[in-house]
Amino acid sequence: MSFKILIVDDSPIVRAVLEKTIRLAEIEVDEFLTAANGQEALNVLDDNWVDIIFLDINMPVMNGVEMVQRMSENGTLNEIPVIVVSTEGSATRIDNLKKMGVNAYIRKPFKPEEIKSVVDEVTGVNNAT
Amino acid sequence: MPPEYTQELDEVFTSVLESMAFMFADFTPKEEMPESAATPLEVIINFKGDNQGTMTLIAPEDMCIELVENILGMDPDILNEAERFDALGELVNVTCGQMLTAVLGDEPVYDLTPPVVTRVGQDQWARMLQYEHSAGFMVDEHPVLLKFSMAA
């Protein structure tokens, strides 16, 4: 199974590192799309269907929490699995994000095996075999 | 800086650098730190929640080049200045997030501002070196000063 993945982070270095780490995790990727904040990401989603979103929290213009909120109000977008990738370690915030519909959380710095495990979990790859 | 913060800053910064960039930080007494750094850059991140505060790092610009090489395995010459600076900003972003949970636990919620990276003069390096709550590190050959300050 090959995925179309949207990476949302205001840091170009983090976007590049995520792409590299996803490839190192041997996840099959059809295409990477990127956005520097939540608003840019919603604009991308207006014209593209993606299979997974990797989302940062602290971003200018529109942060990750607001983007998740906006997605939850949209009957189509709220079906896309969202993996939050953030420097934050607040269990309270992670619980709140999961209640809003976020599927998984990865804390920076991350490793390829963590990315692989979470992608398998949210896409149901392991359950399909 | 209270002694417990110094220890946590040492543990967090060392761990983050190793995980992110395979680089090693040696906690260094400030009297052994150099009195100047080549083309210093300053990174500032503010956080706000139950407490508010700031993490500040000053390091030589050359450290960005080594960070990019190690993090991305990429020739830094193909990146522009803002992208190279971004590597240093992200290092401080991750360090600040890890430091908050190391000091305050995982219950409080904090909002972090995006890192701001600017060139500063030797006078700023000297001020940071003299500041009693800053910590000194040698990261490979690069001198680094780091400060974590928090108010209730």
mmCIF file of C-alpha atoms in Angstrom:
data_model
loop_
_atom_site.group_PDB
_atom_site.id
_atom_site.type_symbol
_atom_site.label_atom_id
_atom_site.label_comp_id
_atom_site.label_asym_id
_atom_site.label_seq_id
_atom_site.Cartn_x
_atom_site.Cartn_y
_atom_site.Cartn_z
ATOM 1 C CA MET A 1 0.000 0.000 0.000
ATOM 2 C CA SER A 2 1.383 3.369 -1.032
ATOM 3 C CA PHE A 3 0.423 6.586 0.734
ATOM 4 C CA LYS A 4 -0.033 10.210 -0.179
ATOM 5 C CA ILE A 5 1.290 12.085 2.858
ATOM 6 C CA LEU A 6 0.827 15.720 3.924
ATOM 7 C CA ILE A 7 3.494 17.130 6.263
ATOM 8 C CA VAL A 8 2.514 20.319 8.120
ATOM 9 C CA ASP A 9 5.300 22.106 9.988
ATOM 10 C CA ASP A 10 6.638 25.663 9.891
ATOM 11 C CA SER A 11 10.224 24.388 9.947
ATOM 12 C CA PRO A 12 11.653 23.401 6.535
ATOM 13 C CA ILE A 13 14.275 21.315 8.320
ATOM 14 C CA VAL A 14 11.610 19.319 10.174
ATOM 15 C CA ARG A 15 9.652 18.776 6.954
ATOM 16 C CA ALA A 16 12.825 17.454 5.306
ATOM 17 C CA VAL A 17 13.699 15.294 8.318
ATOM 18 C CA LEU A 18 10.198 13.796 8.401
ATOM 19 C CA GLU A 19 10.363 12.936 4.698
ATOM 20 C CA LYS A 20 13.760 11.324 5.186
ATOM 21 C CA THR A 21 12.629 9.422 8.297
ATOM 22 C CA ILE A 22 9.449 8.150 6.615
ATOM 23 C CA ARG A 23 11.577 6.807 3.752
ATOM 24 C CA LEU A 24 14.040 5.252 6.230
ATOM 25 C CA ALA A 25 11.053 3.576 7.918
ATOM 26 C CA GLU A 26 10.384 1.880 4.556
ATOM 27 C CA ILE A 27 6.859 3.244 4.344
ATOM 28 C CA GLU A 28 5.728 3.236 0.731
ATOM 29 C CA VAL A 29 5.008 6.784 -0.359
ATOM 30 C CA ASP A 30 3.150 7.788 -3.478
ATOM 31 C CA GLU A 31 3.668 11.523 -2.943
ATOM 32 C CA PHE A 32 4.689 14.026 -0.273
ATOM 33 C CA LEU A 33 2.787 17.291 0.023
ATOM 34 C CA THR A 34 3.905 19.990 2.472
ATOM 35 C CA ALA A 35 2.503 23.051 4.207
ATOM 36 C CA ALA A 36 4.047 25.559 6.616
ATOM 37 C CA ASN A 37 0.949 26.078 8.799
ATOM 38 C CA GLY A 38 -2.637 24.937 9.319
ATOM 39 C CA GLN A 39 -4.157 27.403 6.879
ATOM 40 C CA GLU A 40 -1.772 26.361 4.093
ATOM 41 C CA ALA A 41 -2.589 22.738 4.865
ATOM 42 C CA LEU A 42 -6.340 23.313 4.612
ATOM 43 C CA ASN A 43 -5.722 25.009 1.255
ATOM 44 C CA VAL A 44 -3.770 21.940 0.105
ATOM 45 C CA LEU A 45 -6.635 19.697 1.265
ATOM 46 C CA ASP A 46 -9.112 21.747 -0.790
ATOM 47 C CA ASP A 47 -7.453 20.352 -3.933
ATOM 48 C CA ASN A 48 -5.927 17.061 -2.806
ATOM 49 C CA TRP A 49 -6.950 13.896 -0.998
ATOM 50 C CA VAL A 50 -4.233 12.548 1.297
ATOM 51 C CA ASP A 51 -3.983 9.286 3.238
ATOM 52 C CA ILE A 52 -2.116 10.577 6.318
ATOM 53 C CA ILE A 53 -1.313 13.978 7.837
ATOM 54 C CA PHE A 54 1.769 14.586 9.986
ATOM 55 C CA LEU A 55 0.986 17.748 11.955
ATOM 56 C CA ASP A 56 2.997 20.092 14.173
ATOM 57 C CA ILE A 57 1.257 22.027 16.972
ATOM 58 C CA ASN A 58 3.099 25.315 17.446
ATOM 59 C CA MET A 59 2.962 27.163 14.118
ATOM 60 C CA PRO A 60 2.269 30.746 13.073
ATOM 61 C CA VAL A 61 -0.910 31.815 11.187
ATOM 62 C CA MET A 62 -2.906 28.708 12.182
ATOM 63 C CA ASN A 63 -1.605 26.225 14.739
ATOM 64 C CA GLY A 64 -2.183 22.486 14.743
ATOM 65 C CA VAL A 65 -4.930 22.546 17.371
ATOM 66 C CA GLU A 66 -7.031 24.971 15.322
ATOM 67 C CA MET A 67 -6.437 22.938 12.172
ATOM 68 C CA VAL A 68 -7.656 19.753 13.891
ATOM 69 C CA GLN A 69 -10.696 21.672 15.108
ATOM 70 C CA ARG A 70 -11.447 22.883 11.564
ATOM 71 C CA MET A 71 -11.004 19.346 10.187
ATOM 72 C CA SER A 72 -13.359 17.919 12.812
ATOM 73 C CA GLU A 73 -16.101 20.254 11.539
ATOM 74 C CA ASN A 74 -15.729 18.890 7.997
ATOM 75 C CA GLY A 75 -17.406 15.553 7.282
ATOM 76 C CA THR A 76 -14.793 14.564 4.688
ATOM 77 C CA LEU A 77 -11.558 15.832 6.231
ATOM 78 C CA ASN A 78 -12.289 14.310 9.618
ATOM 79 C CA GLU A 79 -11.762 10.852 8.109
ATOM 80 C CA ILE A 80 -8.085 11.492 7.327
ATOM 81 C CA PRO A 81 -5.742 9.997 9.958
ATOM 82 C CA VAL A 82 -3.793 12.735 11.760
ATOM 83 C CA ILE A 83 -0.476 12.056 13.500
ATOM 84 C CA VAL A 84 0.691 14.945 15.650
ATOM 85 C CA VAL A 85 4.482 15.364 15.701
ATOM 86 C CA SER A 86 5.484 17.895 18.303
ATOM 87 C CA THR A 87 8.089 18.860 20.835
ATOM 88 C CA GLU A 88 5.422 19.001 23.532
ATOM 89 C CA GLY A 89 5.090 16.336 26.188
ATOM 90 C CA SER A 90 1.938 17.487 27.957
ATOM 91 C CA ALA A 91 -0.284 14.460 28.581
ATOM 92 C CA THR A 92 -3.200 16.849 29.096
ATOM 93 C CA ARG A 93 -2.786 18.362 25.639
ATOM 94 C CA ILE A 94 -2.304 14.951 24.019
ATOM 95 C CA ASP A 95 -5.524 13.675 25.642
ATOM 96 C CA ASN A 96 -7.372 16.771 24.448
ATOM 97 C CA LEU A 97 -6.053 16.307 20.907
ATOM 98 C CA LYS A 98 -7.140 12.673 20.854
ATOM 99 C CA LYS A 99 -10.623 13.703 21.994
ATOM 100 C CA MET A 100 -10.678 16.131 19.064
ATOM 101 C CA GLY A 101 -9.936 13.310 16.633
ATOM 102 C CA VAL A 102 -6.134 13.075 16.435
ATOM 103 C CA ASN A 103 -5.176 9.433 15.872
ATOM 104 C CA ALA A 104 -1.655 9.337 17.269
ATOM 105 C CA TYR A 105 1.118 11.410 18.773
ATOM 106 C CA ILE A 106 4.879 11.281 18.228
ATOM 107 C CA ARG A 107 7.249 13.397 20.259
ATOM 108 C CA LYS A 108 10.318 15.039 18.744
ATOM 109 C CA PRO A 109 12.999 13.852 18.371
ATOM 110 C CA PHE A 110 11.614 10.736 16.680
ATOM 111 C CA LYS A 111 13.040 7.549 15.207
ATOM 112 C CA PRO A 112 12.085 5.649 12.014
ATOM 113 C CA GLU A 113 10.717 2.701 14.004
ATOM 114 C CA GLU A 114 8.344 5.007 15.919
ATOM 115 C CA ILE A 115 7.075 6.491 12.656
ATOM 116 C CA LYS A 116 6.610 3.017 11.141
ATOM 117 C CA SER A 117 4.760 1.692 14.194
ATOM 118 C CA VAL A 118 2.358 4.646 14.314
ATOM 119 C CA VAL A 119 1.672 4.634 10.561
ATOM 120 C CA ASP A 120 0.921 0.902 10.716
ATOM 121 C CA GLU A 121 -1.398 1.554 13.652
ATOM 122 C CA VAL A 122 -3.403 4.412 12.128
ATOM 123 C CA THR A 123 -3.679 2.849 8.674
ATOM 124 C CA GLY A 124 -4.534 -0.609 9.986
ATOM 125 C CA VAL A 125 -1.707 -2.201 7.996
ATOM 126 C CA ASN A 126 -1.009 -4.807 10.668
ATOM 127 C CA ASN A 127 -4.707 -5.624 11.005
ATOM 128 C CA ALA A 128 -5.059 -6.247 7.278
ATOM 129 C CA THR A 129 -2.626 -9.163 7.214
ATOM 130 C CA MET B 1 19.825 28.858 38.054
ATOM 131 C CA PRO B 2 18.954 26.369 40.791
ATOM 132 C CA PRO B 3 21.260 23.328 40.761
ATOM 133 C CA GLU B 4 18.398 20.983 39.802
ATOM 134 C CA TYR B 5 17.736 22.984 36.623
ATOM 135 C CA THR B 6 21.408 22.878 35.680
ATOM 136 C CA GLN B 7 21.430 19.107 35.938
ATOM 137 C CA GLU B 8 18.228 18.765 33.898
ATOM 138 C CA LEU B 9 19.461 21.239 31.287
ATOM 139 C CA ASP B 10 22.636 19.184 30.941
ATOM 140 C CA GLU B 11 20.718 15.887 30.641
ATOM 141 C CA VAL B 12 18.082 17.234 28.233
ATOM 142 C CA PHE B 13 20.428 19.154 25.917
ATOM 143 C CA THR B 14 22.903 16.263 25.769
ATOM 144 C CA SER B 15 20.149 13.753 25.019
ATOM 145 C CA VAL B 16 18.419 15.899 22.375
ATOM 146 C CA LEU B 17 21.662 16.668 20.535
ATOM 147 C CA GLU B 18 22.624 13.012 20.490
ATOM 148 C CA SER B 19 19.184 11.856 19.318
ATOM 149 C CA MET B 20 18.697 14.554 16.691
ATOM 150 C CA ALA B 21 22.166 15.030 15.299
ATOM 151 C CA PHE B 22 24.537 12.413 16.702
ATOM 152 C CA MET B 23 26.493 15.249 18.313
ATOM 153 C CA PHE B 24 27.840 15.233 21.836
ATOM 154 C CA ALA B 25 27.623 18.054 24.376
ATOM 155 C CA ASP B 26 30.052 18.310 27.263
ATOM 156 C CA PHE B 27 28.830 20.407 30.179
ATOM 157 C CA THR B 28 31.676 22.872 30.733
ATOM 158 C CA PRO B 29 32.308 25.215 33.674
ATOM 159 C CA LYS B 30 31.887 28.757 32.407
ATOM 160 C CA GLU B 31 35.355 29.790 33.545
ATOM 161 C CA GLU B 32 36.616 27.284 30.966
ATOM 162 C CA MET B 33 34.393 28.624 28.166
ATOM 163 C CA PRO B 34 35.971 30.911 25.525
ATOM 164 C CA GLU B 35 35.399 34.642 25.968
ATOM 165 C CA SER B 36 34.115 34.962 22.399
ATOM 166 C CA ALA B 37 32.480 32.822 19.719
ATOM 167 C CA ALA B 38 32.883 33.075 15.944
ATOM 168 C CA THR B 39 29.846 34.757 14.292
ATOM 169 C CA PRO B 40 27.446 33.992 17.151
ATOM 170 C CA LEU B 41 23.751 33.315 16.559
ATOM 171 C CA GLU B 42 21.109 33.701 19.253
ATOM 172 C CA VAL B 43 17.945 31.581 19.387
ATOM 173 C CA ILE B 44 15.049 32.634 21.626
ATOM 174 C CA ILE B 45 11.862 30.695 22.406
ATOM 175 C CA ASN B 46 9.215 31.926 24.835
ATOM 176 C CA PHE B 47 6.731 29.632 26.541
ATOM 177 C CA LYS B 48 3.492 30.432 28.294
ATOM 178 C CA GLY B 49 1.198 28.336 30.475
ATOM 179 C CA ASP B 50 0.944 27.934 34.255
ATOM 180 C CA ASN B 51 4.412 29.457 34.247
ATOM 181 C CA GLN B 52 6.060 31.569 31.592
ATOM 182 C CA GLY B 53 9.638 31.889 30.581
ATOM 183 C CA THR B 54 12.315 31.772 27.934
ATOM 184 C CA MET B 55 14.964 29.468 26.560
ATOM 185 C CA THR B 56 17.940 31.217 24.982
ATOM 186 C CA LEU B 57 20.893 29.657 23.183
ATOM 187 C CA ILE B 58 23.954 31.311 21.686
ATOM 188 C CA ALA B 59 26.237 29.295 19.410
ATOM 189 C CA PRO B 60 28.611 29.942 16.511
ATOM 190 C CA GLU B 61 27.102 29.947 13.022
ATOM 191 C CA ASP B 62 29.339 27.032 12.004
ATOM 192 C CA MET B 63 27.326 24.795 14.322
ATOM 193 C CA CYS B 64 24.341 25.192 11.939
ATOM 194 C CA ILE B 65 26.406 23.668 9.153
ATOM 195 C CA GLU B 66 27.323 20.644 11.241
ATOM 196 C CA LEU B 67 23.724 20.283 12.430
ATOM 197 C CA VAL B 68 22.382 20.266 8.867
ATOM 198 C CA GLU B 69 25.017 17.766 7.758
ATOM 199 C CA ASN B 70 24.231 15.463 10.672
ATOM 200 C CA ILE B 71 20.443 15.809 10.754
ATOM 201 C CA LEU B 72 19.779 15.592 7.034
ATOM 202 C CA GLY B 73 22.959 14.037 5.686
ATOM 203 C CA MET B 74 22.873 16.890 3.196
ATOM 204 C CA ASP B 75 25.419 19.374 1.862
ATOM 205 C CA PRO B 76 24.551 22.604 3.734
ATOM 206 C CA ASP B 77 25.753 24.680 0.773
ATOM 207 C CA ILE B 78 22.555 23.852 -1.115
ATOM 208 C CA LEU B 79 20.450 25.414 1.677
ATOM 209 C CA ASN B 80 19.903 29.130 2.098
ATOM 210 C CA GLU B 81 20.768 31.002 5.280
ATOM 211 C CA ALA B 82 17.253 30.853 6.723
ATOM 212 C CA GLU B 83 17.143 27.073 6.283
ATOM 213 C CA ARG B 84 20.534 26.636 7.979
ATOM 214 C CA PHE B 85 19.413 28.866 10.861
ATOM 215 C CA ASP B 86 16.216 26.813 11.083
ATOM 216 C CA ALA B 87 18.272 23.757 12.109
ATOM 217 C CA LEU B 88 19.558 25.618 15.166
ATOM 218 C CA GLY B 89 16.056 26.922 15.934
ATOM 219 C CA GLU B 90 14.611 23.430 15.821
ATOM 220 C CA LEU B 91 17.318 22.148 18.178
ATOM 221 C CA VAL B 92 16.249 24.763 20.737
ATOM 222 C CA ASN B 93 12.550 24.074 20.097
ATOM 223 C CA VAL B 94 12.962 20.377 20.917
ATOM 224 C CA THR B 95 15.253 21.124 23.877
ATOM 225 C CA CYS B 96 12.731 23.602 25.341
ATOM 226 C CA GLY B 97 9.821 21.168 25.011
ATOM 227 C CA GLN B 98 11.797 18.369 26.643
ATOM 228 C CA MET B 99 13.031 20.717 29.369
ATOM 229 C CA LEU B 100 9.487 21.753 30.307
ATOM 230 C CA THR B 101 8.407 18.189 30.991
ATOM 231 C CA ALA B 102 11.717 17.382 32.715
ATOM 232 C CA VAL B 103 11.209 20.271 35.143
ATOM 233 C CA LEU B 104 7.405 20.489 35.448
ATOM 234 C CA GLY B 105 6.103 17.027 34.541
ATOM 235 C CA ASP B 106 3.649 16.093 31.801
ATOM 236 C CA GLU B 107 0.402 17.567 33.150
ATOM 237 C CA PRO B 108 0.744 21.322 32.465
ATOM 238 C CA VAL B 109 -0.009 22.650 28.984
ATOM 239 C CA TYR B 110 2.410 25.166 27.461
ATOM 240 C CA ASP B 111 2.407 27.137 24.237
ATOM 241 C CA LEU B 112 5.809 27.740 22.688
ATOM 242 C CA THR B 113 6.538 30.581 20.283
ATOM 243 C CA PRO B 114 8.365 29.716 17.060
ATOM 244 C CA PRO B 115 12.152 30.040 17.540
ATOM 245 C CA VAL B 116 13.655 33.384 16.516
ATOM 246 C CA VAL B 117 17.233 33.135 15.260
ATOM 247 C CA THR B 118 19.326 36.301 14.905
ATOM 248 C CA ARG B 119 22.962 37.261 14.506
ATOM 249 C CA VAL B 120 24.333 38.896 17.636
ATOM 250 C CA GLY B 121 27.619 40.557 18.567
ATOM 251 C CA GLN B 122 30.360 39.450 20.904
ATOM 252 C CA ASP B 123 28.876 41.724 23.568
ATOM 253 C CA GLN B 124 25.804 39.467 23.717
ATOM 254 C CA TRP B 125 28.008 36.398 24.076
ATOM 255 C CA ALA B 126 29.887 38.148 26.912
ATOM 256 C CA ARG B 127 26.625 39.089 28.677
ATOM 257 C CA MET B 128 25.272 35.546 28.434
ATOM 258 C CA LEU B 129 28.591 34.148 29.685
ATOM 259 C CA GLN B 130 28.434 36.406 32.744
ATOM 260 C CA TYR B 131 24.773 35.670 33.462
ATOM 261 C CA GLU B 132 24.784 33.469 36.550
ATOM 262 C CA HIS B 133 21.927 31.226 35.392
ATOM 263 C CA SER B 134 23.377 30.298 31.996
ATOM 264 C CA ALA B 135 25.108 26.966 31.355
ATOM 265 C CA GLY B 136 28.135 26.316 29.136
ATOM 266 C CA PHE B 137 28.694 23.375 26.800
ATOM 267 C CA MET B 138 31.269 22.329 24.267
ATOM 268 C CA VAL B 139 29.536 20.616 21.359
ATOM 269 C CA ASP B 140 32.342 18.988 19.435
ATOM 270 C CA GLU B 141 34.489 22.104 18.870
ATOM 271 C CA HIS B 142 31.616 24.586 19.193
ATOM 272 C CA PRO B 143 31.116 26.620 22.384
ATOM 273 C CA VAL B 144 27.432 26.910 23.334
ATOM 274 C CA LEU B 145 25.689 28.928 26.049
ATOM 275 C CA LEU B 146 22.182 27.931 27.123
ATOM 276 C CA LYS B 147 19.737 29.562 29.521
ATOM 277 C CA PHE B 148 16.340 28.404 30.792
ATOM 278 C CA SER B 149 14.489 31.000 32.822
ATOM 279 C CA MET B 150 11.010 30.675 34.262
ATOM 280 C CA ALA B 151 8.716 32.816 36.380
ATOM 281 C CA ALA B 152 5.547 31.719 38.153
#
